[in-house]
Each structure stands twice: as C-alpha cells, then as structure tokens.
Amino acid sequence: NAGVTQTPKFRVLKTGQSMTLLCAQDMNHEYMYWYRQDPGMGLRLIHYSVGEGTTAKGEVPDGYNVSRLKKQNFLLGLESAAPSQTSVYFCASSQGPQGAKETQYFGPGTRLLVL
Amino acid sequence: RKEVEQDPGPFNVPEGATVAFNCTYSNSASQSFFWYRQDCRKEPKLLMSVYSSGNEDGRFTAQLNRASQYISLLIRDSKLSDSATYLCVVRGNTGGFKTIFGAGTRLFVKA
C-alpha cells in the first residue's frame, strides 16, 4: 500500500514549456486535490476532484489544468510554465468531505523550478 | 486579512518544555478544524482533528473556541522529534468545499 505517490519528484522547466504532474493513490479515495506551497504561505488549493471524471477550481487555478480520467489518478498540467509557478506541488486524497473521511493524505511533493 | 492566521514563529524551546500554538480563522461558518504536522521538505500529515469539546492525544491537546474563532494546540513535555512546522487547517461550508491551510508555525526543540 503505497498511499499517494507523485511523479516527478523534481523538475526544471524553461518559461513557456509544458509539463504534466502525475498523482496516484491506491486507497480508493473519492476526493483528490492539487496544492501548491510557497514560502510564508499556506498550502493553496489549485484544483480538486470529487470523483472520477469530475474536476473543480480551487483558490489559484489560473495557468493550470487537471484531469481525473481514472479514480486513482489525478493529473495536473501546466500548458505554458511561468516563473511564478515555481513552487512545491502536493497532491492529496481523502475518502470524502466530512467527518473522519476528510483526513487528507498527501504525496511527497514535486519541486518545480521555472527559469 | 488571511482566512487562517498563525504565528510563524519560530518557537525555540528546550526538551521537556510546554509550548502552545494559536490559530485564528475568519469564517464563522467553518465546520471542521485540524492540526497537521509537516517535517522539513516533507509532506503534511494529520496530527489531530479538533473537536468542539477539546481533545487530547498523549502529549498533545487541541482546543476550539468558536466564539472567538481560534484554535490552539498544546504540546507538553516536548521531544526533539516534535521539531516540525505545525499547520492549522480549517474547512468551511461555502462553495461546496473549501479547506484552508495556515502558513504554519515552526517549532525547534533543543536538547
């Protein structure tokens, strides 16, 4: 049981390049989330999904797209990377939105540097 | 004003000390409250949920004051292994779903 995994762990991009971050969970969780974490700021929600085939915008969705084609996977795409997207990206999953089910389990993070 | 605010610290305490973290939130309709722990360059992990009546887990005690809109975490008998960043997390009930993380309070426990 690996929990939540993320690939890649680290990536350097040039401005304008595109990339996809992959998140996978093996806990059969319905909810999945993408956050970014920047120094001095809390984790900020980019996009989230409440089930296979559904996605919704979070607090800072601009410049990112997501897809949830399979329940266990949640992909985060950057179509045209900008230096402002340099950050640590965390994926998380949970069983549901309320009560004990809402404990979020995080992946190890992806460190992205955009030059 | 940030929706969830924490003292950034760092808090530097000796082993065995008692340390308290406070967190304030702005949305009075917030539903659920948590403390997460994040080690350096690692992912956040749930430390404990915070219940209205207050709750304790070993050396850790969490309190919620809805009237004043703040949450606290008390760590007794600090250990070196408690050194980490502690994140206050609040879930609201607007927009269907919204979880807000505080920026975290850094704790260093010294021998």
Coordinates of N, CA and C in Angstrom, one line a residue:
Chain A
N1 N 0.8 -1.2 0.0 CA 0.0 0.0 0.0 C 0.9 1.2 0.0
A2 N 1.0 1.9 -1.2 CA 1.9 3.0 -1.3 C 1.3 4.3 -0.8
G3 N 0.0 4.4 -0.7 CA -0.6 5.7 -0.3 C -0.8 6.6 -1.5
V4 N -0.2 7.8 -1.4 CA -0.2 8.7 -2.5 C 1.2 8.9 -3.1
T5 N 1.3 8.7 -4.3 CA 2.6 8.9 -5.0 C 2.5 10.0 -6.0
Q6 N 3.7 10.7 -6.2 CA 3.7 11.7 -7.2 C 5.0 11.6 -8.1
T7 N 4.8 11.9 -9.3 CA 5.9 11.9 -10.3 C 5.8 13.1 -11.1
P8 N 6.9 13.8 -11.5 CA 8.3 13.5 -10.9 C 8.5 14.1 -9.6
K9 N 9.6 13.9 -8.9 CA 9.9 14.5 -7.6 C 10.5 15.9 -7.8
F10 N 11.2 16.1 -8.9 CA 11.8 17.4 -9.1 C 11.9 17.6 -10.6
R11 N 11.7 18.9 -11.0 CA 11.7 19.2 -12.5 C 12.1 20.6 -12.6
V12 N 12.9 20.9 -13.7 CA 13.3 22.2 -14.0 C 12.7 22.5 -15.4
L13 N 12.0 23.6 -15.6 CA 11.4 23.9 -16.9 C 11.9 25.3 -17.3
K14 N 11.9 25.6 -18.6 CA 12.1 26.9 -19.1 C 10.7 27.6 -19.3
T15 N 10.7 28.9 -19.2 CA 9.4 29.6 -19.4 C 8.8 29.2 -20.7
G16 N 7.5 28.9 -20.7 CA 6.8 28.6 -21.9 C 6.7 27.1 -22.1
Q17 N 7.5 26.3 -21.4 CA 7.4 24.8 -21.6 C 6.2 24.3 -20.9
S18 N 5.8 23.1 -21.3 CA 4.6 22.5 -20.7 C 5.1 21.2 -20.0
M19 N 4.3 20.8 -19.0 CA 4.5 19.5 -18.3 C 3.3 19.0 -17.6
T20 N 3.3 17.8 -17.3 CA 2.2 17.2 -16.5 C 2.7 16.5 -15.3
L21 N 2.1 16.8 -14.2 CA 2.4 16.2 -12.9 C 1.4 15.1 -12.6
L22 N 1.9 13.9 -12.3 CA 1.0 12.8 -12.1 C 0.9 12.4 -10.6
C23 N -0.3 12.2 -10.2 CA -0.6 11.8 -8.8 C -1.4 10.5 -8.9
A24 N -1.0 9.6 -8.0 CA -1.7 8.3 -8.0 C -2.0 7.9 -6.5
Q25 N -3.2 7.4 -6.3 CA -3.5 6.9 -4.9 C -4.1 5.5 -5.0
D26 N -3.7 4.6 -4.0 CA -4.2 3.3 -4.0 C -5.1 3.0 -2.8
M27 N -5.8 4.0 -2.3 CA -6.6 3.9 -1.2 C -8.1 4.0 -1.5
N28 N -8.4 4.0 -2.8 CA -9.8 4.0 -3.3 C -10.5 5.3 -2.8
H29 N -9.8 6.4 -2.7 CA -10.4 7.6 -2.3 C -11.2 8.3 -3.4
E30 N -12.3 8.9 -3.0 CA -13.1 9.6 -4.0 C -12.5 11.0 -4.3
Y31 N -12.0 11.7 -3.3 CA -11.6 13.1 -3.4 C -10.1 13.1 -3.6
M32 N -9.7 14.0 -4.6 CA -8.3 14.3 -4.8 C -8.1 15.7 -5.0
Y33 N -6.9 16.2 -4.6 CA -6.6 17.6 -4.6 C -5.2 17.9 -5.1
W34 N -5.0 19.1 -5.7 CA -3.7 19.6 -6.0 C -3.5 20.9 -5.3
Y35 N -2.4 21.0 -4.5 CA -2.0 22.2 -3.8 C -0.6 22.7 -4.3
R36 N -0.4 24.0 -4.1 CA 1.0 24.5 -4.2 C 1.4 25.1 -2.9
Q37 N 2.6 25.0 -2.5 CA 3.1 25.6 -1.3 C 4.3 26.5 -1.5
D38 N 4.2 27.7 -1.1 CA 5.2 28.7 -1.3 C 5.7 29.2 0.0
P39 N 6.9 29.7 0.2 CA 7.4 30.2 1.4 C 6.5 31.2 2.0
G40 N 6.2 31.1 3.3 CA 5.4 32.1 4.0 C 4.0 32.0 3.8
M41 N 3.6 31.1 2.9 CA 2.1 30.9 2.6 C 1.7 29.5 2.9
G42 N 0.4 29.4 3.3 CA -0.1 28.0 3.5 C -0.2 27.3 2.1
L43 N -0.6 26.1 2.2 CA -0.9 25.3 1.0 C -2.1 26.0 0.4
R44 N -2.1 26.2 -0.9 CA -3.2 26.8 -1.6 C -3.7 25.8 -2.6
L45 N -5.1 25.7 -2.6 CA -5.7 24.7 -3.4 C -5.8 25.2 -4.9
I46 N -5.3 24.3 -5.8 CA -5.3 24.7 -7.2 C -6.6 24.2 -7.9
H47 N -6.7 22.9 -7.8 CA -7.9 22.2 -8.4 C -8.2 21.0 -7.5
Y48 N -9.4 20.6 -7.5 CA -9.8 19.3 -6.8 C -10.8 18.5 -7.6
S49 N -11.0 17.3 -7.2 CA -11.9 16.4 -7.8 C -12.7 15.6 -6.8
V50 N -14.0 15.5 -7.0 CA -14.8 14.8 -6.0 C -15.2 13.4 -6.5
G51 N -14.6 13.0 -7.7 CA -14.8 11.7 -8.2 C -14.3 11.6 -9.6
E52 N -14.2 10.3 -10.1 CA -13.8 10.1 -11.4 C -14.6 10.9 -12.4
G53 N -13.9 11.6 -13.3 CA -14.5 12.4 -14.4 C -14.9 13.7 -14.0
T54 N -14.7 14.1 -12.7 CA -15.1 15.5 -12.3 C -13.9 16.3 -11.8
T55 N -13.9 17.5 -12.1 CA -12.9 18.4 -11.5 C -13.5 19.8 -11.2
A56 N -12.9 20.5 -10.3 CA -13.4 21.8 -9.9 C -12.2 22.7 -9.6
K57 N -12.4 24.0 -9.7 CA -11.4 25.0 -9.5 C -11.3 25.3 -8.0
G58 N -10.0 25.5 -7.6 CA -9.8 25.8 -6.2 C -9.5 27.3 -6.1
E59 N -8.6 27.6 -5.2 CA -8.3 29.0 -4.9 C -7.4 29.7 -6.0
V60 N -6.5 28.9 -6.5 CA -5.5 29.5 -7.5 C -5.4 28.7 -8.8
P61 N -6.5 28.6 -9.6 CA -6.5 27.7 -10.7 C -5.8 28.2 -12.0
D62 N -5.6 29.5 -12.1 CA -5.1 30.1 -13.3 C -3.7 29.5 -13.7
G63 N -3.6 29.1 -15.0 CA -2.4 28.6 -15.5 C -2.2 27.1 -15.4
Y64 N -3.3 26.5 -14.8 CA -3.2 25.0 -14.6 C -4.5 24.4 -15.1
N65 N -4.3 23.1 -15.6 CA -5.5 22.3 -15.9 C -5.3 20.9 -15.3
V66 N -6.4 20.3 -15.1 CA -6.4 19.0 -14.4 C -7.3 18.0 -15.1
S67 N -7.1 16.7 -14.9 CA -8.0 15.7 -15.4 C -8.0 14.5 -14.4
R68 N -9.2 13.9 -14.4 CA -9.3 12.7 -13.5 C -10.1 11.7 -14.3
L69 N -9.3 11.0 -15.2 CA -9.9 10.0 -16.1 C -10.1 8.7 -15.4
K70 N -9.2 8.4 -14.4 CA -9.4 7.2 -13.6 C -9.4 7.6 -12.1
K71 N -10.2 6.9 -11.3 CA -10.4 7.2 -9.9 C -9.0 7.4 -9.2
Q72 N -8.1 6.5 -9.5 CA -6.8 6.5 -8.8 C -5.8 7.6 -9.2
N73 N -6.1 8.2 -10.3 CA -5.1 9.2 -10.9 C -5.7 10.6 -11.0
F74 N -4.8 11.6 -10.7 CA -5.2 13.0 -10.8 C -4.0 13.7 -11.4
L75 N -4.2 14.2 -12.6 CA -3.1 14.9 -13.4 C -3.2 16.4 -13.3
L76 N -2.1 17.0 -13.1 CA -2.0 18.5 -13.1 C -1.1 18.9 -14.3
G77 N -1.7 19.8 -15.2 CA -0.9 20.2 -16.3 C -0.6 21.7 -16.3
L78 N 0.6 22.0 -16.7 CA 1.0 23.4 -16.9 C 1.2 23.5 -18.4
E79 N 0.4 24.3 -19.1 CA 0.5 24.4 -20.5 C 1.6 25.3 -21.0
S80 N 1.9 26.4 -20.3 CA 2.9 27.3 -20.6 C 3.5 27.8 -19.3
A81 N 4.6 27.2 -18.8 CA 5.1 27.5 -17.5 C 5.6 28.9 -17.4
A82 N 5.4 29.5 -16.2 CA 5.9 30.8 -15.9 C 6.7 30.8 -14.6
P83 N 7.7 31.7 -14.4 CA 8.5 31.7 -13.2 C 7.6 31.7 -11.9
S84 N 6.4 32.4 -12.0 CA 5.5 32.4 -10.8 C 5.0 31.1 -10.4
Q85 N 5.2 30.1 -11.3 CA 4.7 28.7 -11.0 C 5.8 27.9 -10.3
T86 N 7.0 28.5 -10.1 CA 8.0 27.8 -9.3 C 7.4 27.6 -7.9
S87 N 7.4 26.4 -7.5 CA 6.7 26.0 -6.2 C 6.9 24.6 -5.9
V88 N 6.4 24.2 -4.7 CA 6.3 22.8 -4.4 C 4.9 22.4 -4.5
Y89 N 4.6 21.3 -5.3 CA 3.3 20.9 -5.6 C 3.0 19.6 -4.8
F90 N 1.9 19.6 -4.1 CA 1.5 18.5 -3.3 C 0.1 18.0 -3.8
C91 N 0.0 16.7 -4.0 CA -1.3 16.1 -4.3 C -1.8 15.4 -3.0
A92 N -3.1 15.4 -2.8 CA -3.6 14.7 -1.6 C -4.9 14.0 -2.0
S93 N -5.3 13.1 -1.2 CA -6.6 12.4 -1.4 C -7.3 12.2 -0.1
S94 N -8.6 12.1 -0.1 CA -9.4 11.8 1.1 C -10.6 10.9 0.7
Q95 N -11.2 10.3 1.7 CA -12.4 9.5 1.4 C -13.6 10.4 1.0
G96 N -13.7 11.5 1.7 CA -14.9 12.3 1.5 C -14.7 13.7 2.1
P97 N -15.8 14.5 2.1 CA -15.6 15.9 2.6 C -15.9 16.1 4.1
Q98 N -16.4 15.1 4.8 CA -16.8 15.4 6.1 C -16.4 14.3 7.1
G99 N -16.3 14.8 8.3 CA -16.0 13.8 9.4 C -14.7 13.2 9.3
A100 N -14.6 12.0 9.7 CA -13.3 11.2 9.7 C -12.8 11.0 8.3
K101 N -13.8 11.0 7.4 CA -13.4 10.8 6.0 C -12.6 11.9 5.4
E102 N -12.6 13.1 6.0 CA -11.9 14.2 5.3 C -10.5 14.3 5.6
T103 N -9.9 13.4 6.4 CA -8.4 13.4 6.6 C -7.8 13.3 5.2
Q104 N -6.9 14.3 5.0 CA -6.2 14.3 3.7 C -4.9 13.6 3.8
Y105 N -4.6 12.8 2.8 CA -3.3 12.1 2.8 C -2.5 12.6 1.6
F106 N -1.3 13.1 1.9 CA -0.5 13.8 0.9 C 0.6 12.9 0.3
G107 N 0.9 13.3 -0.9 CA 2.0 12.7 -1.6 C 3.3 13.4 -1.1
P108 N 4.5 12.9 -1.6 CA 5.7 13.5 -1.1 C 6.1 14.8 -1.7
G109 N 5.3 15.3 -2.7 CA 5.6 16.6 -3.3 C 6.4 16.5 -4.6
T110 N 6.2 17.5 -5.4 CA 7.0 17.7 -6.6 C 7.6 19.1 -6.6
R111 N 8.9 19.2 -6.6 CA 9.6 20.6 -6.6 C 9.8 21.0 -8.1
L112 N 9.2 22.1 -8.4 CA 9.2 22.6 -9.8 C 9.9 24.0 -9.8
L113 N 10.9 24.1 -10.6 CA 11.6 25.3 -10.8 C 11.4 25.8 -12.3
V114 N 10.9 27.0 -12.5 CA 10.7 27.5 -13.8 C 11.7 28.7 -14.0
L115 N 12.5 28.5 -15.0 CA 13.5 29.5 -15.3 C 13.1 30.5 -16.3
Chain B
R1 N -7.0 40.5 5.2 CA -6.8 39.5 6.3 C -6.8 38.1 5.8
K2 N -5.8 37.3 6.2 CA -5.8 35.9 5.8 C -7.0 35.2 6.4
E3 N -7.5 34.1 5.8 CA -8.6 33.4 6.3 C -8.2 32.6 7.5
V4 N -7.0 32.1 7.5 CA -6.4 31.3 8.7 C -5.1 31.9 9.0
E5 N -4.9 32.4 10.2 CA -3.6 33.0 10.6 C -3.0 32.3 11.7
Q6 N -1.7 32.2 11.6 CA -0.9 31.5 12.6 C 0.4 32.4 12.9
D7 N 0.9 32.3 14.1 CA 2.2 32.9 14.4 C 3.2 32.1 13.7
P8 N 4.0 32.8 12.8 CA 5.0 32.0 12.0 C 6.1 31.4 12.9
G9 N 6.4 32.0 14.0 CA 7.5 31.6 14.9 C 8.8 32.0 14.3
P10 N 9.9 31.3 14.4 CA 9.9 30.0 15.0 C 9.9 30.1 16.6
F11 N 9.4 29.0 17.1 CA 9.4 28.8 18.6 C 10.6 27.9 18.8
N12 N 11.5 28.4 19.7 CA 12.7 27.6 20.1 C 12.5 27.3 21.6
V13 N 12.4 26.0 21.9 CA 12.1 25.6 23.3 C 13.1 24.4 23.6
P14 N 13.4 24.3 24.9 CA 14.2 23.1 25.4 C 13.3 21.9 25.5
E15 N 14.0 20.8 25.4 CA 13.3 19.5 25.7 C 12.6 19.6 27.0
G16 N 11.4 19.0 27.0 CA 10.6 19.0 28.3 C 9.7 20.2 28.4
A17 N 9.8 21.2 27.6 CA 9.0 22.4 27.8 C 7.6 22.1 27.3
T18 N 6.7 23.0 27.7 CA 5.3 23.0 27.2 C 5.2 24.2 26.2
V19 N 4.7 24.0 25.1 CA 4.6 25.0 24.0 C 3.1 25.0 23.5
A20 N 2.7 26.2 23.2 CA 1.3 26.4 22.8 C 1.3 27.2 21.5
F21 N 0.5 26.7 20.5 CA 0.3 27.4 19.2 C -1.2 27.9 19.1
N22 N -1.3 29.0 18.6 CA -2.7 29.5 18.4 C -2.9 29.8 16.9
C23 N -4.2 29.7 16.6 CA -4.6 29.9 15.2 C -5.9 30.6 15.2
T24 N -6.1 31.6 14.3 CA -7.4 32.3 14.2 C -7.9 32.1 12.8
Y25 N -9.2 32.0 12.7 CA -9.9 31.9 11.4 C -11.0 32.9 11.3
S26 N -11.2 33.3 10.0 CA -12.1 34.5 9.8 C -13.5 34.1 9.5
N27 N -13.7 32.9 9.0 CA -15.1 32.4 8.5 C -15.8 31.8 9.7
S28 N -16.8 32.5 10.2 CA -17.5 31.9 11.4 C -18.3 30.7 11.0
A29 N -18.5 30.4 9.8 CA -19.3 29.2 9.4 C -18.4 28.0 9.2
S30 N -17.2 28.1 9.5 CA -16.2 27.0 9.4 C -16.8 25.8 10.1
Q31 N -16.5 24.6 9.5 CA -17.1 23.4 10.0 C -16.2 22.5 10.8
S32 N -15.0 22.3 10.2 CA -14.0 21.3 10.7 C -12.7 21.9 10.9
F33 N -11.9 21.4 11.9 CA -10.7 22.0 12.2 C -9.6 20.9 12.5
F34 N -8.4 21.2 12.1 CA -7.4 20.1 12.2 C -6.0 20.8 12.5
W35 N -5.2 20.0 13.0 CA -3.7 20.3 13.1 C -3.0 19.3 12.3
Y36 N -2.2 19.8 11.3 CA -1.3 18.9 10.6 C 0.2 19.2 11.0
R37 N 1.0 18.2 10.8 CA 2.4 18.4 11.1 C 3.2 18.2 9.8
Q38 N 4.2 19.1 9.5 CA 5.0 19.0 8.3 C 6.5 19.1 8.7
D39 N 7.2 18.0 8.4 CA 8.6 18.0 8.7 C 9.3 18.7 7.5
C40 N 10.5 19.1 7.7 CA 11.3 19.8 6.7 C 11.3 19.1 5.4
R41 N 10.9 19.7 4.3 CA 10.9 19.1 3.0 C 10.1 17.8 2.8
K42 N 9.1 17.7 3.7 CA 8.2 16.5 3.6 C 6.8 17.0 3.4
E43 N 5.9 16.0 3.2 CA 4.5 16.3 3.1 C 3.8 16.5 4.4
P44 N 2.7 17.3 4.5 CA 2.0 17.4 5.7 C 1.3 16.1 6.1
K45 N 1.2 15.9 7.4 CA 0.5 14.7 7.9 C -0.5 15.1 9.0
L46 N -1.6 14.5 9.0 CA -2.6 14.8 10.1 C -2.0 14.5 11.4
L47 N -2.1 15.5 12.3 CA -1.7 15.3 13.7 C -2.9 14.9 14.5
M48 N -3.9 15.8 14.4 CA -5.2 15.5 15.1 C -6.3 16.4 14.6
S49 N -7.5 15.9 14.7 CA -8.7 16.7 14.5 C -8.9 17.5 15.8
V50 N -9.7 18.6 15.6 CA -10.0 19.4 16.8 C -11.5 19.4 17.0
Y51 N -12.0 19.0 18.1 CA -13.4 18.9 18.4 C -13.9 20.0 19.3
S52 N -15.1 20.3 19.2 CA -15.7 21.4 20.0 C -15.4 21.3 21.5
S53 N -15.4 20.1 22.0 CA -15.2 19.9 23.4 C -13.8 19.9 23.8
G54 N -12.9 20.0 22.8 CA -11.5 19.8 23.1 C -11.1 18.4 23.1
N55 N -9.9 18.0 22.7 CA -9.5 16.6 22.7 C -8.0 16.5 22.9
E56 N -7.6 15.4 23.4 CA -6.2 15.1 23.8 C -5.8 13.8 23.2
D57 N -4.5 13.8 22.8 CA -3.9 12.6 22.2 C -2.5 12.6 22.8
G58 N -2.3 11.8 23.9 CA -1.0 11.8 24.5 C -0.5 13.1 25.0
R59 N 0.6 13.6 24.5 CA 1.1 14.9 25.0 C 0.5 16.1 24.3
F60 N -0.4 15.8 23.3 CA -1.0 16.9 22.5 C -2.4 17.1 22.9
T61 N -2.8 18.4 23.1 CA -4.1 18.8 23.4 C -4.6 19.9 22.5
A62 N -5.7 19.7 21.9 CA -6.3 20.7 20.9 C -7.6 21.3 21.5
Q63 N -7.7 22.6 21.3 CA -8.9 23.3 21.8 C -9.5 24.1 20.7
L64 N -10.8 24.3 20.8 CA -11.5 25.1 19.8 C -12.4 26.1 20.5
N65 N -12.3 27.3 20.2 CA -13.2 28.4 20.7 C -13.9 29.0 19.6
R66 N -15.1 28.6 19.4 CA -15.9 29.1 18.2 C -16.3 30.6 18.4
A67 N -16.6 30.9 19.6 CA -17.0 32.3 19.8 C -15.9 33.3 19.4
S68 N -14.7 33.0 19.7 CA -13.5 33.8 19.4 C -12.8 33.4 18.1
Q69 N -13.3 32.3 17.5 CA -12.7 31.8 16.3 C -11.2 31.6 16.3
Y70 N -10.9 30.8 17.4 CA -9.5 30.4 17.4 C -9.3 29.0 17.8
I71 N -8.2 28.4 17.4 CA -7.9 27.0 17.7 C -6.5 27.0 18.4
S72 N -6.3 26.1 19.3 CA -5.0 26.0 19.9 C -4.5 24.6 19.9
L73 N -3.2 24.5 20.0 CA -2.5 23.2 20.1 C -1.5 23.3 21.2
L74 N -1.6 22.5 22.2 CA -0.6 22.5 23.3 C 0.2 21.2 23.3
I75 N 1.5 21.4 23.3 CA 2.4 20.2 23.4 C 3.1 20.2 24.7
R76 N 2.9 19.1 25.4 CA 3.6 19.0 26.7 C 4.8 18.1 26.6
D77 N 5.8 18.4 27.5 CA 7.0 17.5 27.6 C 7.6 17.4 26.2
S78 N 7.9 18.5 25.6 CA 8.4 18.5 24.2 C 9.6 17.5 24.0
K79 N 9.6 16.9 22.9 CA 10.7 16.0 22.5 C 11.4 16.6 21.3
L80 N 12.6 16.1 21.1 CA 13.4 16.6 19.9 C 12.6 16.3 18.6
S81 N 12.0 15.1 18.6 CA 11.2 14.7 17.5 C 10.0 15.5 17.2
D82 N 9.6 16.4 18.1 CA 8.5 17.3 17.8 C 8.9 18.5 16.9
S83 N 10.1 18.7 16.7 CA 10.6 19.7 15.8 C 10.0 19.6 14.4
A84 N 9.2 20.6 14.0 CA 8.5 20.5 12.7 C 7.7 21.8 12.6
T85 N 7.0 21.9 11.5 CA 6.1 23.0 11.3 C 4.6 22.5 11.5
Y86 N 3.9 23.2 12.3 CA 2.5 22.8 12.6 C 1.5 23.7 11.9
L87 N 0.7 23.0 11.1 CA -0.3 23.7 10.2 C -1.7 23.7 10.8
C88 N -2.3 24.8 10.9 CA -3.7 24.9 11.3 C -4.5 24.8 10.0
V89 N -5.6 24.0 10.1 CA -6.4 23.7 8.9 C -7.9 23.9 9.2
V90 N -8.6 24.6 8.4 CA -10.0 24.9 8.6 C -10.8 24.6 7.4
R91 N -11.9 23.9 7.6 CA -12.8 23.6 6.4 C -14.1 24.4 6.6
G92 N -14.5 25.1 5.6 CA -15.7 25.8 5.6 C -16.8 25.0 5.0
N93 N -17.9 25.7 4.8 CA -19.1 25.0 4.2 C -19.6 25.8 3.0
T94 N -18.8 26.8 2.6 CA -19.3 27.6 1.4 C -18.7 27.1 0.2
G95 N -19.4 27.3 -0.9 CA -18.9 26.8 -2.2 C -18.8 25.3 -2.3
G96 N -19.5 24.6 -1.5 CA -19.5 23.2 -1.5 C -18.3 22.5 -0.8
F97 N -17.1 23.1 -0.9 CA -16.0 22.5 -0.3 C -14.9 23.5 -0.3
K98 N -14.2 23.7 0.9 CA -13.1 24.7 0.9 C -12.3 24.4 2.2
T99 N -11.1 24.0 1.9 CA -10.2 23.7 3.0 C -9.0 24.7 3.0
I100 N -8.8 25.4 4.1 CA -7.8 26.5 4.1 C -6.7 26.1 5.1
F101 N -5.5 26.1 4.6 CA -4.3 25.8 5.4 C -3.7 27.1 5.9
G102 N -3.3 27.2 7.2 CA -2.5 28.3 7.6 C -1.1 28.1 7.1
A103 N -0.3 29.2 7.3 CA 1.1 29.1 6.8 C 2.0 28.3 7.6
G104 N 1.6 28.0 8.9 CA 2.3 27.1 9.7 C 3.1 27.9 10.8
T105 N 3.4 27.2 11.9 CA 4.3 27.7 12.9 C 5.4 26.7 13.1
R106 N 6.6 27.2 13.0 CA 7.8 26.4 13.1 C 8.2 26.2 14.5
L107 N 8.5 25.0 14.9 CA 8.9 24.6 16.2 C 10.3 23.9 16.2
F108 N 11.2 24.4 17.0 CA 12.5 23.8 17.2 C 12.6 23.4 18.7
V109 N 12.8 22.1 18.9 CA 13.0 21.7 20.3 C 14.5 21.3 20.4
K110 N 15.2 21.9 21.4 CA 16.6 21.8 21.6 C 16.9 20.9 22.8
A111 N 18.0 20.2 22.6 CA 18.5 19.3 23.7 C 19.0 20.1 24.9

